[in-house]
CSV table of C-alpha atoms in Angstrom, one decimal:
chain,number,residue,atom,x,y,z
M,1,LEU,CA,164.6,82.6,176.4
M,2,ARG,CA,166.1,80.2,178.9
M,3,ASP,CA,164.4,77.0,177.8
M,4,GLU,CA,162.5,75.4,174.9
M,5,CYS,CA,159.2,75.4,176.7
M,6,SER,CA,159.3,79.2,176.9
M,7,TYR,CA,160.1,79.4,173.2
M,8,ASN,CA,157.2,77.2,172.4
M,9,THR,CA,154.9,79.2,174.6
M,10,LEU,CA,155.7,82.3,172.5
M,11,ARG,CA,154.9,80.4,169.4
M,12,GLU,CA,151.5,79.3,170.9
M,13,LEU,CA,150.8,82.9,171.7
M,14,GLY,CA,151.4,83.8,168.0
M,15,ILE,CA,154.6,85.7,168.7
M,16,ASN,CA,156.9,84.7,165.8
M,17,ASN,CA,159.8,87.1,166.1
M,18,PRO,CA,162.5,85.5,163.9
M,19,LYS,CA,165.2,86.8,166.3
M,20,ALA,CA,163.9,84.9,169.3
M,21,ALA,CA,166.7,82.7,170.6
M,22,VAL,CA,166.9,79.9,173.3
M,23,THR,CA,169.9,80.3,175.5
M,24,ALA,CA,170.0,79.1,179.2
M,25,ASP,CA,169.5,80.6,182.6
M,26,PRO,CA,172.4,83.0,183.3
M,27,ALA,CA,173.0,81.2,186.7
M,28,LEU,CA,174.3,78.2,184.7
M,29,ASP,CA,177.4,80.3,183.8
M,30,LEU,CA,178.5,80.3,187.5
M,31,ASP,CA,181.7,78.4,188.3
M,32,ILE,CA,181.8,74.9,189.7
M,33,ALA,CA,182.0,75.1,193.5
M,34,ASP,CA,184.9,75.0,196.0
M,35,ARG,CA,184.0,71.7,197.6
M,36,ASN,CA,186.4,72.3,200.5
M,37,ARG,CA,184.5,75.5,201.3
M,38,GLY,CA,181.2,73.5,201.2
M,39,ARG,CA,182.6,71.0,203.7
M,40,GLN,CA,183.7,73.7,206.0
M,41,ILE,CA,180.2,75.3,206.0
M,42,LEU,CA,178.6,72.0,206.7
M,43,SER,CA,181.0,71.4,209.6
M,44,ASN,CA,180.2,74.9,211.0
M,45,GLU,CA,176.5,74.0,210.8
M,46,GLY,CA,177.2,70.8,212.8
M,47,ILE,CA,176.8,68.5,209.8
M,48,ASP,CA,179.1,65.6,208.9
M,49,ALA,CA,180.2,66.2,205.3
M,50,ASP,CA,181.5,62.6,205.0
M,51,ARG,CA,178.1,61.0,205.2
M,52,LYS,CA,175.8,60.5,202.3
M,53,ILE,CA,173.5,63.5,202.1
M,54,ILE,CA,170.2,64.2,200.3
M,55,GLY,CA,169.6,68.0,200.1
M,56,ILE,CA,166.0,69.1,200.3
M,57,SER,CA,164.8,72.6,199.1
M,58,VAL,CA,161.1,73.4,199.7
M,59,ARG,CA,159.1,76.6,199.8
M,60,ARG,CA,155.7,77.8,201.1
M,61,TRP,CA,153.3,77.6,198.2
M,62,GLN,CA,149.5,78.2,197.9
M,63,ASN,CA,147.6,75.0,198.7
M,64,LEU,CA,150.4,72.9,200.2
M,65,ASP,CA,149.4,71.6,203.5
M,66,ASP,CA,150.2,69.1,206.2
M,67,LYS,CA,149.7,66.2,203.8
M,68,PHE,CA,152.5,67.5,201.6
M,69,GLU,CA,154.8,67.9,204.6
M,70,SER,CA,154.0,64.4,205.9
M,71,GLU,CA,154.5,62.7,202.5
M,72,LEU,CA,157.8,64.4,201.9
M,73,ALA,CA,159.0,63.5,205.5
M,74,LYS,CA,158.2,59.8,204.8
M,75,ALA,CA,160.2,60.0,201.6
M,76,CYS,CA,163.2,61.5,203.5
M,77,ASP,CA,163.0,58.8,206.1
M,78,TYR,CA,162.9,56.2,203.3
M,79,ALA,CA,166.0,57.6,201.7
M,80,TYR,CA,167.8,57.2,205.1
M,81,GLU,CA,166.4,53.8,206.0
M,82,LYS,CA,167.1,52.2,202.6
M,83,TYR,CA,170.1,54.0,201.3
M,84,GLY,CA,171.7,55.8,204.3
M,85,TYR,CA,171.0,59.3,202.9
M,86,TYR,CA,171.0,61.9,205.7
M,87,THR,CA,168.6,64.8,205.0
M,88,VAL,CA,169.8,68.3,205.0
M,89,PHE,CA,167.3,71.1,204.4
M,90,LEU,CA,168.5,74.0,202.3
M,91,PRO,CA,166.3,77.1,202.7
M,92,MET,CA,167.0,79.4,199.8
M,93,GLN,CA,164.7,82.2,200.9
M,94,SER,CA,164.3,82.1,204.7
M,95,SER,CA,161.0,84.0,204.8
M,96,ARG,CA,159.3,81.4,202.6
M,97,ASP,CA,161.4,78.3,203.1
M,98,MET,CA,162.5,78.0,206.8
M,99,THR,CA,159.1,77.3,208.3
M,100,ILE,CA,158.0,74.6,205.9
M,101,SER,CA,161.5,73.0,206.1
M,102,GLN,CA,161.2,72.9,209.9
M,103,ASN,CA,157.7,71.4,209.6
M,104,VAL,CA,158.9,68.6,207.3
M,105,ARG,CA,161.8,68.0,209.6
M,106,ARG,CA,159.6,67.7,212.6
M,107,ARG,CA,157.5,65.0,210.9
M,108,MET,CA,160.5,62.8,210.2
M,109,LYS,CA,161.4,59.8,212.3
M,110,ASN,CA,165.1,60.0,211.6
M,111,GLY,CA,167.6,62.6,212.3
M,112,SER,CA,168.1,65.5,209.9
M,113,ALA,CA,169.7,69.0,209.8
M,114,ILE,CA,168.8,72.4,208.4
M,115,ILE,CA,171.2,75.1,207.1
M,116,LYS,CA,170.5,78.0,209.4
M,117,LYS,CA,172.8,80.8,208.4
M,118,ARG,CA,172.5,82.9,205.2
M,119,TYR,CA,175.3,82.4,202.7
M,120,SER,CA,176.4,83.8,199.4
M,121,VAL,CA,175.5,82.2,196.0
M,122,GLU,CA,179.1,80.9,195.8
M,123,ASP,CA,178.8,79.4,199.2
M,124,MET,CA,175.5,77.8,198.5
M,125,ILE,CA,176.9,76.2,195.3
M,126,SER,CA,179.8,74.9,197.4
M,127,VAL,CA,177.4,73.3,199.9
M,128,MET,CA,175.5,71.7,197.0
M,129,SER,CA,178.7,70.1,195.7
M,130,CYS,CA,178.8,68.1,199.0
M,131,PHE,CA,175.4,66.6,198.5
M,132,ASP,CA,174.9,63.2,196.8
M,133,LEU,CA,171.2,63.8,195.8
M,134,CYS,CA,169.0,66.9,195.6
M,135,VAL,CA,165.2,67.1,195.8
M,136,GLY,CA,164.2,70.7,195.1
M,137,MET,CA,161.3,73.1,194.5
M,138,ARG,CA,163.5,76.1,194.1
M,139,LEU,CA,164.8,76.6,190.6
M,140,HIS,CA,168.2,77.8,191.6
M,141,THR,CA,168.6,74.8,193.9
M,142,LEU,CA,168.2,72.6,190.9
M,143,ILE,CA,170.5,74.8,188.9
M,144,TYR,CA,173.2,74.6,191.6
M,145,ALA,CA,172.8,70.8,191.6
M,146,ALA,CA,173.1,70.7,187.8
M,147,ILE,CA,176.3,72.8,188.0
M,148,ASN,CA,177.8,70.2,190.3
M,149,ALA,CA,176.4,67.2,188.5
M,150,VAL,CA,174.4,66.2,191.6
M,151,PRO,CA,171.5,63.9,190.6
M,152,LEU,CA,168.3,65.8,191.1
M,153,ILE,CA,164.6,65.4,191.5
M,154,GLY,CA,162.3,68.3,190.8
M,155,LEU,CA,159.2,69.3,192.8
M,156,VAL,CA,157.1,71.1,190.3
M,157,TYR,CA,155.1,74.1,191.7
M,158,ASP,CA,155.5,76.2,188.5
M,159,PRO,CA,156.1,75.3,184.9
M,160,LYS,CA,159.7,76.8,185.1
M,161,ILE,CA,160.7,73.7,187.2
M,162,SER,CA,159.5,71.1,184.7
M,163,SER,CA,160.8,73.2,181.8
M,164,PHE,CA,164.3,73.3,183.4
M,165,MET,CA,164.2,69.5,184.1
M,166,GLU,CA,163.2,68.8,180.5
M,167,TYR,CA,165.8,71.3,179.1
M,168,THR,CA,168.6,69.5,181.1
M,169,HIS,CA,167.2,66.1,180.0
M,170,GLN,CA,166.3,65.1,183.6
M,171,LYS,CA,163.3,62.9,183.9
M,172,TYR,CA,162.8,62.7,187.6
M,173,TYR,CA,160.2,65.3,188.7
M,174,VAL,CA,156.7,65.3,190.2
M,175,ASP,CA,154.0,68.0,190.6
M,176,VAL,CA,153.7,69.1,194.2
M,177,GLU,CA,149.9,68.9,194.0
M,178,GLU,CA,150.2,65.2,193.3
M,179,LEU,CA,153.1,64.3,195.5
M,180,THR,CA,152.8,61.1,197.6
M,181,SER,CA,155.6,59.4,199.5
M,182,GLN,CA,155.2,56.4,197.2
M,183,THR,CA,155.7,58.5,194.1
M,184,LEU,CA,158.8,60.2,195.5
M,185,LYS,CA,160.2,57.0,196.8
M,186,LYS,CA,159.9,55.5,193.3
M,187,GLN,CA,161.7,58.5,191.9
M,188,ILE,CA,164.5,58.2,194.5
M,189,ASP,CA,164.8,54.5,193.7
M,190,GLU,CA,165.1,55.2,190.0
M,191,CYS,CA,167.5,58.1,190.4
M,192,ILE,CA,169.8,56.0,192.6
M,193,LYS,CA,169.5,53.0,190.3
M,194,ASN,CA,170.7,55.1,187.4
M,195,TYR,CA,173.0,57.3,189.5
M,196,ASP,CA,176.2,57.1,187.4
M,197,SER,CA,174.4,57.7,184.1
M,198,VAL,CA,172.5,60.6,185.6
M,199,LYS,CA,175.8,62.2,186.7
M,200,ARG,CA,177.4,61.7,183.3
M,201,ASP,CA,174.4,63.2,181.6
M,202,LEU,CA,174.4,66.2,183.9
M,203,GLU,CA,178.2,66.8,183.3
M,204,GLU,CA,177.7,66.7,179.5
M,205,ASN,CA,174.6,68.9,179.6
M,206,TYR,CA,176.3,71.4,181.9
M,207,ARG,CA,179.1,72.1,179.4
M,208,GLU,CA,176.5,72.8,176.7
M,209,LEU,CA,174.3,74.9,178.9
M,210,LYS,CA,177.2,77.0,180.2
M,211,ASN,CA,178.0,77.9,176.7
M,212,LYS,CA,174.4,78.8,176.0
M,213,ALA,CA,174.2,80.9,179.2
M,214,ARG,CA,177.2,82.9,178.1
M,215,LEU,CA,175.2,84.0,175.0
M,216,ASN,CA,173.1,86.2,177.3
M,217,GLY,CA,176.0,88.5,178.0
M,218,LYS,CA,177.1,88.4,174.4
M,219,TYR,CA,173.7,89.4,173.2
M,220,ALA,CA,173.3,92.1,175.9
M,221,ILE,CA,176.6,93.7,174.8
M,222,GLU,CA,175.7,93.6,171.1
M,223,LEU,CA,172.3,95.2,171.9
M,224,TYR,CA,174.0,98.0,173.9
M,225,GLU,CA,176.7,98.7,171.4
M,226,LYS,CA,174.9,98.2,168.1
M,227,GLY,CA,171.2,98.4,169.0
M,228,SER,CA,170.6,95.0,167.4
M,229,VAL,CA,171.7,91.4,168.0
M,230,GLU,CA,173.1,88.9,165.5
M,231,LEU,CA,171.7,85.4,166.2
C-alpha cells in the first residue's frame, strides 16, 4: 500500500492480512530533475525561469463550477500581488486539465502562463524543479513537487490527495468543495512563512519515501521468483 490511510482502510474493512505492508507511490523513486532542462522548457514556452513561480495543477471534476475557478484565480492574483509569484498552469492530462486551467487564467487580473506542449515525465519533473511553490489537484504534480522539495499545497478532490499530504507530513491542503480564496490565501501565507522548514521537511521525507518506494520493485521480484514475499 502506498500510504498509511490505505492501510487503515483495509483494517476498517476487516482485512487483516499479516503480510500487508506500507511502502510509497512508485513515482517517488524517480530521480531528482535536471533543472537546466526545466529552465529550457520554460524558456521555450515563453516563461521567464528567473522569476518566482507558483505552479498550479487543476483538473475537471464533478461539481466544480465557476465559483471554484474564480476563487482560485483570486488566490493566484494574491500570490502575485503580495509575494511576486507568477502563476504557471501545468496541465497533466490535457483532456481534463487544459480547459479549466484556461478558465482560471482568464479570471485572473494579473499575467500568467500555461504549459501548452506535452512533455515526458522526466521533463515535467524538471519543470517542477523550477517552481517555488506548487498548488495541485493532481497527485503526481504533488509527487513531483515533493521529489524536488518544492513547498506544496494540496487541493483535495479524492482521499488519495489528503492521504499523500499526511504521509509526507505536509499540512497545507484544502477540500476543493470548500475552497475559498480566503482559505487558500491563508494557506499560501502559512506555507511561505514556514518556507525553509517546509523545504527541509520535504527533503528529509523524500529520502525515506524513496527507499520505501523501492520496496515495491523488491517485493514484485520476490513474488515473481519465489511466489511469496518476505516483509
